[in-house]
């Protein structure tokens, strides 16, 4: 079976044949039609991820057709168009993932391949209004954005929400989901072009986080957000605490610029802020995310489509950080 594999850290991925192994009961074989990249894939290539096992087929996001099932009980899935939930073994606790929780593409072989074996309980019907490329863009970023915005963030129609670092897959989904339910959205970016694109998707304001005092400008022009969705943390986290509305929520699904230098606990307790962590999403989050996408016929924003053989070019595009939306591989 051909797959785009990582064999050595900080080296290009290689297209190689690998053995899928026996199809176990409770699993399905999916013919992958399209896959998409996440920053996780790039971080793995650089050794910046725990529990790396080599060699491995990368890729957490995929959409395709079920060709075989490991048990007669699952025959209803045969020939169905599906997307795959990349989060496996979440566990019974809706509040947080179990110790057994894993993500497709490491330590399991992932979606950068023509076929893969996945647990049947990770299969969901592909939204009918989406192309293969659009469907493949959804899973990891979509469920992460849904949990951060809806489940953890408890966003309600009419509230003000600030999405930081617009352009990445999760941030773009968070913008789209918030707009869909009737929230008022502002974004931050260092790119005027990305802010302009966000406004085309429904954002009402955008601010350059590299400008001194941007958070004061945001408070004056947009107002203090009830919810902030952030993946950066780092030095800029202090500005988020300062701009949040009294009683506001700040949800972090990452910390790409490192831990905050300081946290002004006086502002946190005096303004009764809620600082909330969020990682991926549960099966219930995945279902809720797909329901929202179906209800509002949301289309994922795709930055660029590459062939599977161009996987290294796609990773280079992600490394540059210039993308707006998802980078997709057509298989």
Coordinates of C-alpha atoms in Angstrom, one line a residue:
X1 CA 0.0 0.0 0.0
X2 CA 1.6 3.4 -1.0
X3 CA 1.8 6.0 1.7
X4 CA 3.6 9.3 2.4
X5 CA 5.9 8.4 5.3
X6 CA 8.2 10.0 7.7
X7 CA 11.3 7.8 8.1
X8 CA 13.7 10.3 9.6
X9 CA 13.2 13.5 11.6
X10 CA 13.9 16.8 9.8
X11 CA 14.0 14.9 6.5
X12 CA 11.6 15.0 3.5
X13 CA 8.7 12.6 3.6
X14 CA 9.0 9.6 1.3
X15 CA 6.4 7.8 -0.8
X16 CA 6.8 4.1 0.2
X17 CA 4.8 0.9 0.2
X18 CA 3.8 -0.4 3.6
X19 CA 1.7 -3.3 5.0
X20 CA -1.8 -2.4 6.2
X21 CA -2.0 -5.7 8.0
X22 CA -5.2 -7.7 8.7
X23 CA -8.5 -5.9 8.9
X24 CA -9.7 -6.5 12.5
X25 CA -13.3 -6.8 13.7
X26 CA -14.6 -3.3 14.5
X27 CA -12.4 -1.7 11.8
X28 CA -13.2 -0.5 8.3
X29 CA -10.9 -0.1 5.3
X30 CA -11.3 3.3 3.7
X31 CA -10.2 4.3 0.3
X32 CA -8.9 7.8 0.9
X33 CA -10.0 10.4 -1.7
X34 CA -8.4 13.5 0.0
X35 CA -6.5 14.3 3.1
X36 CA -5.4 17.6 4.7
X37 CA -2.5 18.9 6.7
X38 CA -2.4 20.2 10.2
X39 CA 0.5 21.9 12.0
X40 CA 0.8 18.7 14.0
X41 CA 2.2 17.0 10.8
X42 CA 4.9 19.6 10.5
X43 CA 5.8 19.5 14.2
X44 CA 6.2 15.7 14.0
X45 CA 8.7 16.1 11.1
X46 CA 10.7 18.4 13.3
X47 CA 10.6 16.1 16.3
X48 CA 8.5 18.6 18.2
X49 CA 5.8 16.1 19.3
X50 CA 5.7 13.4 22.1
X51 CA 5.8 9.7 21.4
X52 CA 7.1 9.8 17.8
X53 CA 7.4 6.3 16.2
X54 CA 9.2 5.8 12.9
X55 CA 8.5 5.0 10.2
X56 CA 4.9 6.2 10.0
X57 CA 2.4 7.4 7.5
X58 CA 1.4 10.9 8.5
X59 CA -1.9 12.6 8.3
X60 CA -4.9 13.0 10.7
X61 CA -7.6 14.3 8.3
X62 CA -9.2 12.2 5.6
X63 CA -12.3 11.5 3.6
X64 CA -13.1 8.6 1.4
X65 CA -15.2 5.5 0.7
X66 CA -15.5 2.4 2.9
X67 CA -14.5 -0.6 0.8
X68 CA -14.3 -3.4 3.4
X69 CA -15.4 -4.0 7.0
X70 CA -13.9 -6.4 9.5
X71 CA -17.2 -7.6 10.8
X72 CA -20.6 -8.4 9.3
X73 CA -22.2 -6.2 12.0
X74 CA -20.7 -3.2 10.2
X75 CA -21.9 -4.0 6.6
X76 CA -24.1 -0.9 6.5
X77 CA -20.9 1.2 6.1
X78 CA -19.9 -0.6 2.9
X79 CA -19.6 1.8 -0.1
X80 CA -20.5 4.8 2.1
X81 CA -18.8 8.2 1.6
X82 CA -17.3 9.1 5.0
X83 CA -15.0 11.4 6.9
X84 CA -12.9 10.0 9.7
X85 CA -12.8 11.3 13.3
X86 CA -9.0 11.5 13.9
X87 CA -9.5 11.3 17.7
X88 CA -9.5 7.6 18.9
X89 CA -10.4 6.3 22.3
X90 CA -11.6 9.6 23.9
X91 CA -13.2 7.6 26.7
X92 CA -16.4 8.1 28.8
X93 CA -15.6 11.5 30.3
X94 CA -17.0 14.3 28.2
X95 CA -14.9 16.8 30.2
X96 CA -11.5 15.5 29.1
X97 CA -9.9 12.8 27.0
X98 CA -8.8 9.5 28.5
X99 CA -5.2 8.4 29.0
X100 CA -5.7 6.0 26.0
X101 CA -6.7 8.9 23.7
X102 CA -4.6 8.9 20.4
X103 CA -4.7 10.8 17.1
X104 CA -4.5 9.3 13.6
X105 CA -1.2 9.8 12.0
X106 CA 0.9 9.2 15.1
X107 CA 1.1 6.7 16.7
X108 CA -1.3 5.1 14.1
X109 CA -0.6 5.2 10.4
X110 CA -2.5 8.1 9.0
X111 CA -4.4 9.5 6.0
X112 CA -1.6 10.4 3.6
X113 CA -2.2 7.1 1.7
X114 CA -4.6 5.5 -0.7
X115 CA -6.2 3.2 1.9
X116 CA -6.2 3.0 5.7
X117 CA -7.8 1.0 8.5
X118 CA -9.9 2.9 11.0
X119 CA -12.2 2.0 13.9
X120 CA -15.8 1.9 12.7
X121 CA -16.9 4.2 15.5
X122 CA -14.7 7.0 14.0
X123 CA -16.7 7.0 10.8
X124 CA -19.2 9.7 10.0
X125 CA -21.2 10.4 6.8
X126 CA -19.5 12.9 4.5
X127 CA -21.6 16.1 4.3
X128 CA -23.4 15.9 1.0
X129 CA -22.8 19.6 0.0
X130 CA -19.0 19.2 0.2
X131 CA -16.4 18.1 -2.3
X132 CA -13.8 15.4 -1.2
X133 CA -11.3 18.2 -0.7
X134 CA -13.6 20.2 1.5
X135 CA -14.7 17.2 3.5
X136 CA -11.1 16.2 4.1
X137 CA -10.4 19.7 5.4
X138 CA -12.8 19.3 8.3
X139 CA -11.9 16.7 10.9
X140 CA -9.1 17.8 13.3
X141 CA -9.4 21.6 12.8
X142 CA -13.1 21.5 12.7
X143 CA -13.6 19.5 15.9
X144 CA -10.9 21.5 17.7
X145 CA -12.7 24.8 16.8
X146 CA -16.1 23.4 17.7
X147 CA -15.1 22.3 21.2
X148 CA -13.1 25.5 21.8
X149 CA -15.9 27.8 20.6
X150 CA -19.1 25.9 21.5
X151 CA -18.4 23.2 24.1
X152 CA -15.7 24.9 26.2
X153 CA -16.4 28.5 25.2
X154 CA -20.2 28.2 25.4
X155 CA -20.6 30.9 22.7
X156 CA -24.1 32.2 22.4
X157 CA -25.8 34.2 19.6
X158 CA -25.2 38.0 19.9
X159 CA -22.0 37.7 22.0
X160 CA -18.8 39.3 20.9
X161 CA -15.9 36.9 20.1
X162 CA -12.3 37.6 19.3
X163 CA -10.4 34.9 17.3
X164 CA -6.6 35.4 17.4
X165 CA -4.2 34.5 14.6
X166 CA -6.7 34.2 11.9
X167 CA -5.6 32.2 8.8
X168 CA -4.9 28.8 10.4
X169 CA -7.5 26.0 10.0
X170 CA -8.8 26.0 13.6
X171 CA -9.1 29.8 13.8
X172 CA -10.9 30.0 10.4
X173 CA -13.4 27.4 11.5
X174 CA -13.9 29.2 14.8
X175 CA -14.7 32.4 12.8
X176 CA -17.1 30.5 10.5
X177 CA -18.9 28.7 13.4
X178 CA -19.3 31.9 15.4
X179 CA -20.7 33.8 12.4
X180 CA -23.1 30.9 11.6
X181 CA -24.7 31.1 15.1
X182 CA -25.1 34.8 15.0
X183 CA -22.1 36.0 17.1
X184 CA -20.2 39.2 16.4
X185 CA -16.6 38.4 15.5
X186 CA -13.3 40.2 15.4
X187 CA -10.0 38.7 14.5
X188 CA -6.3 39.4 14.9
X189 CA -3.4 38.9 12.5
X190 CA -0.1 40.5 11.5
X191 CA -1.4 40.3 7.9
X192 CA -3.8 42.9 6.5
X193 CA -4.6 40.5 3.7
X194 CA -5.7 37.8 6.1
X195 CA -7.8 40.3 8.0
X196 CA -9.5 41.3 4.8
X197 CA -10.2 37.7 4.0
X198 CA -11.7 37.2 7.4
X199 CA -14.0 40.1 6.8
X200 CA -15.2 38.4 3.6
X201 CA -16.2 35.5 5.9
X202 CA -18.2 37.7 8.2
X203 CA -15.7 39.2 10.7
X204 CA -16.8 42.8 11.5
X205 CA -13.3 44.0 12.7
X206 CA -9.7 43.0 12.6
X207 CA -6.6 44.2 14.4
X208 CA -2.8 43.8 13.9
X209 CA -1.5 42.2 17.0
X210 CA 2.0 43.5 16.3
X211 CA 0.8 47.1 16.7
X212 CA 1.5 48.6 20.2
X213 CA -1.8 48.9 22.1
X214 CA -3.9 47.0 19.6
X215 CA -6.0 45.6 22.4
X216 CA -7.0 49.1 23.5
X217 CA -8.0 49.9 20.0
X218 CA -10.0 46.7 19.8
X219 CA -11.9 47.6 23.1
X220 CA -12.7 51.0 21.7
X221 CA -13.8 50.0 18.2
X222 CA -15.2 46.5 18.7
X223 CA -15.9 46.3 22.4
X224 CA -14.7 43.9 25.0
X225 CA -15.2 40.3 23.8
X226 CA -17.2 37.9 25.9
X227 CA -15.2 35.0 24.4
X228 CA -11.6 34.9 23.1
X229 CA -10.3 31.9 21.1
X230 CA -6.5 31.7 21.2
X231 CA -3.8 29.3 20.2
X232 CA -0.7 31.4 20.8
X233 CA -0.5 32.3 24.5
X234 CA 3.1 33.7 25.0
X235 CA 3.8 37.4 25.6
X236 CA 0.6 38.5 23.9
X237 CA -1.6 36.6 26.4
X238 CA -1.5 39.6 28.8
X239 CA -3.3 41.7 26.1
X240 CA -6.1 39.1 25.9
X241 CA -6.6 39.3 29.7
X242 CA -6.7 43.1 29.5
X243 CA -9.3 43.2 26.6
X244 CA -11.7 40.5 27.8
X245 CA -15.1 41.6 29.0
X246 CA -15.9 41.2 32.7
X247 CA -17.0 37.6 33.2
X248 CA -15.4 36.7 29.9
X249 CA -13.9 33.4 28.8
X250 CA -10.5 32.9 27.2
X251 CA -10.2 29.5 25.6
X252 CA -6.7 28.2 24.6
X253 CA -6.3 25.2 22.2
X254 CA -2.6 25.7 21.9
X255 CA 0.4 27.7 23.0
X256 CA 2.5 28.1 19.8
X257 CA 4.5 31.1 21.2
X258 CA 5.1 29.4 24.5
X259 CA 3.8 30.0 28.0
X260 CA 2.6 33.5 29.0
X261 CA 5.4 35.6 30.5
X262 CA 3.1 36.7 33.3
X263 CA -0.6 36.4 34.2
X264 CA -2.1 39.4 35.9
X265 CA -4.1 37.4 38.5
X266 CA -5.7 40.7 39.8
X267 CA -7.4 41.2 36.5
X268 CA -8.4 37.6 36.3
X269 CA -10.1 37.5 39.7
X270 CA -11.4 41.1 39.7
X271 CA -13.0 40.7 36.3
X272 CA -14.1 37.2 37.1
X273 CA -12.5 35.8 34.0
X274 CA -12.5 32.1 33.1
X275 CA -9.3 30.7 31.6
X276 CA -10.1 27.5 29.8
X277 CA -8.1 24.8 28.1
X278 CA -9.3 22.8 25.1
X279 CA -7.9 19.9 23.1
X280 CA -9.3 18.3 20.0
X281 CA -12.9 17.1 20.8
X282 CA -15.0 14.2 21.9
X283 CA -17.2 12.1 19.6
X284 CA -20.2 14.2 20.8
X285 CA -18.2 17.3 19.7
X286 CA -17.5 15.7 16.3
X287 CA -21.2 15.0 15.8
X288 CA -22.2 18.5 16.9
X289 CA -19.6 20.0 14.6
X290 CA -20.9 18.1 11.6
X291 CA -24.5 19.0 12.5
X292 CA -23.6 22.7 12.5
X293 CA -21.8 22.4 9.2
X294 CA -24.8 20.6 7.7
X295 CA -27.4 23.0 9.1
X296 CA -25.6 26.1 7.8
X297 CA -24.0 24.4 4.7
X298 CA -20.6 25.8 5.9
X299 CA -17.8 25.2 3.4
X300 CA -14.3 24.9 4.7
X301 CA -11.8 27.5 3.5
X302 CA -9.2 25.8 1.4
X303 CA -5.9 27.6 0.9
X304 CA -4.3 25.3 -1.7
X305 CA -4.7 21.7 -3.1
X306 CA -1.6 19.6 -3.8
X307 CA -1.3 16.0 -5.0
X308 CA -0.2 13.3 -2.5
X309 CA 3.1 13.1 -4.3
X310 CA 3.6 16.9 -3.6
X311 CA 3.3 16.4 0.2
X312 CA 6.6 17.9 0.9
X313 CA 5.7 21.1 -1.0
X314 CA 2.5 21.2 1.0
X315 CA 4.5 21.0 4.3
X316 CA 6.8 23.7 3.0
X317 CA 3.7 25.9 2.4
X318 CA 2.5 25.3 6.0
X319 CA 6.0 26.0 7.4
X320 CA 5.9 29.5 5.7
X321 CA 2.7 30.3 7.6
X322 CA 1.2 32.3 4.8
X323 CA -1.8 30.0 4.3
X324 CA -5.4 31.1 4.9
X325 CA -7.5 28.0 5.6
X326 CA -6.6 24.4 5.0
X327 CA -3.9 22.8 2.9
X328 CA -5.3 19.7 1.2
X329 CA -3.8 16.7 -0.5
X330 CA -5.7 15.1 -3.4
X331 CA -5.1 11.3 -3.3

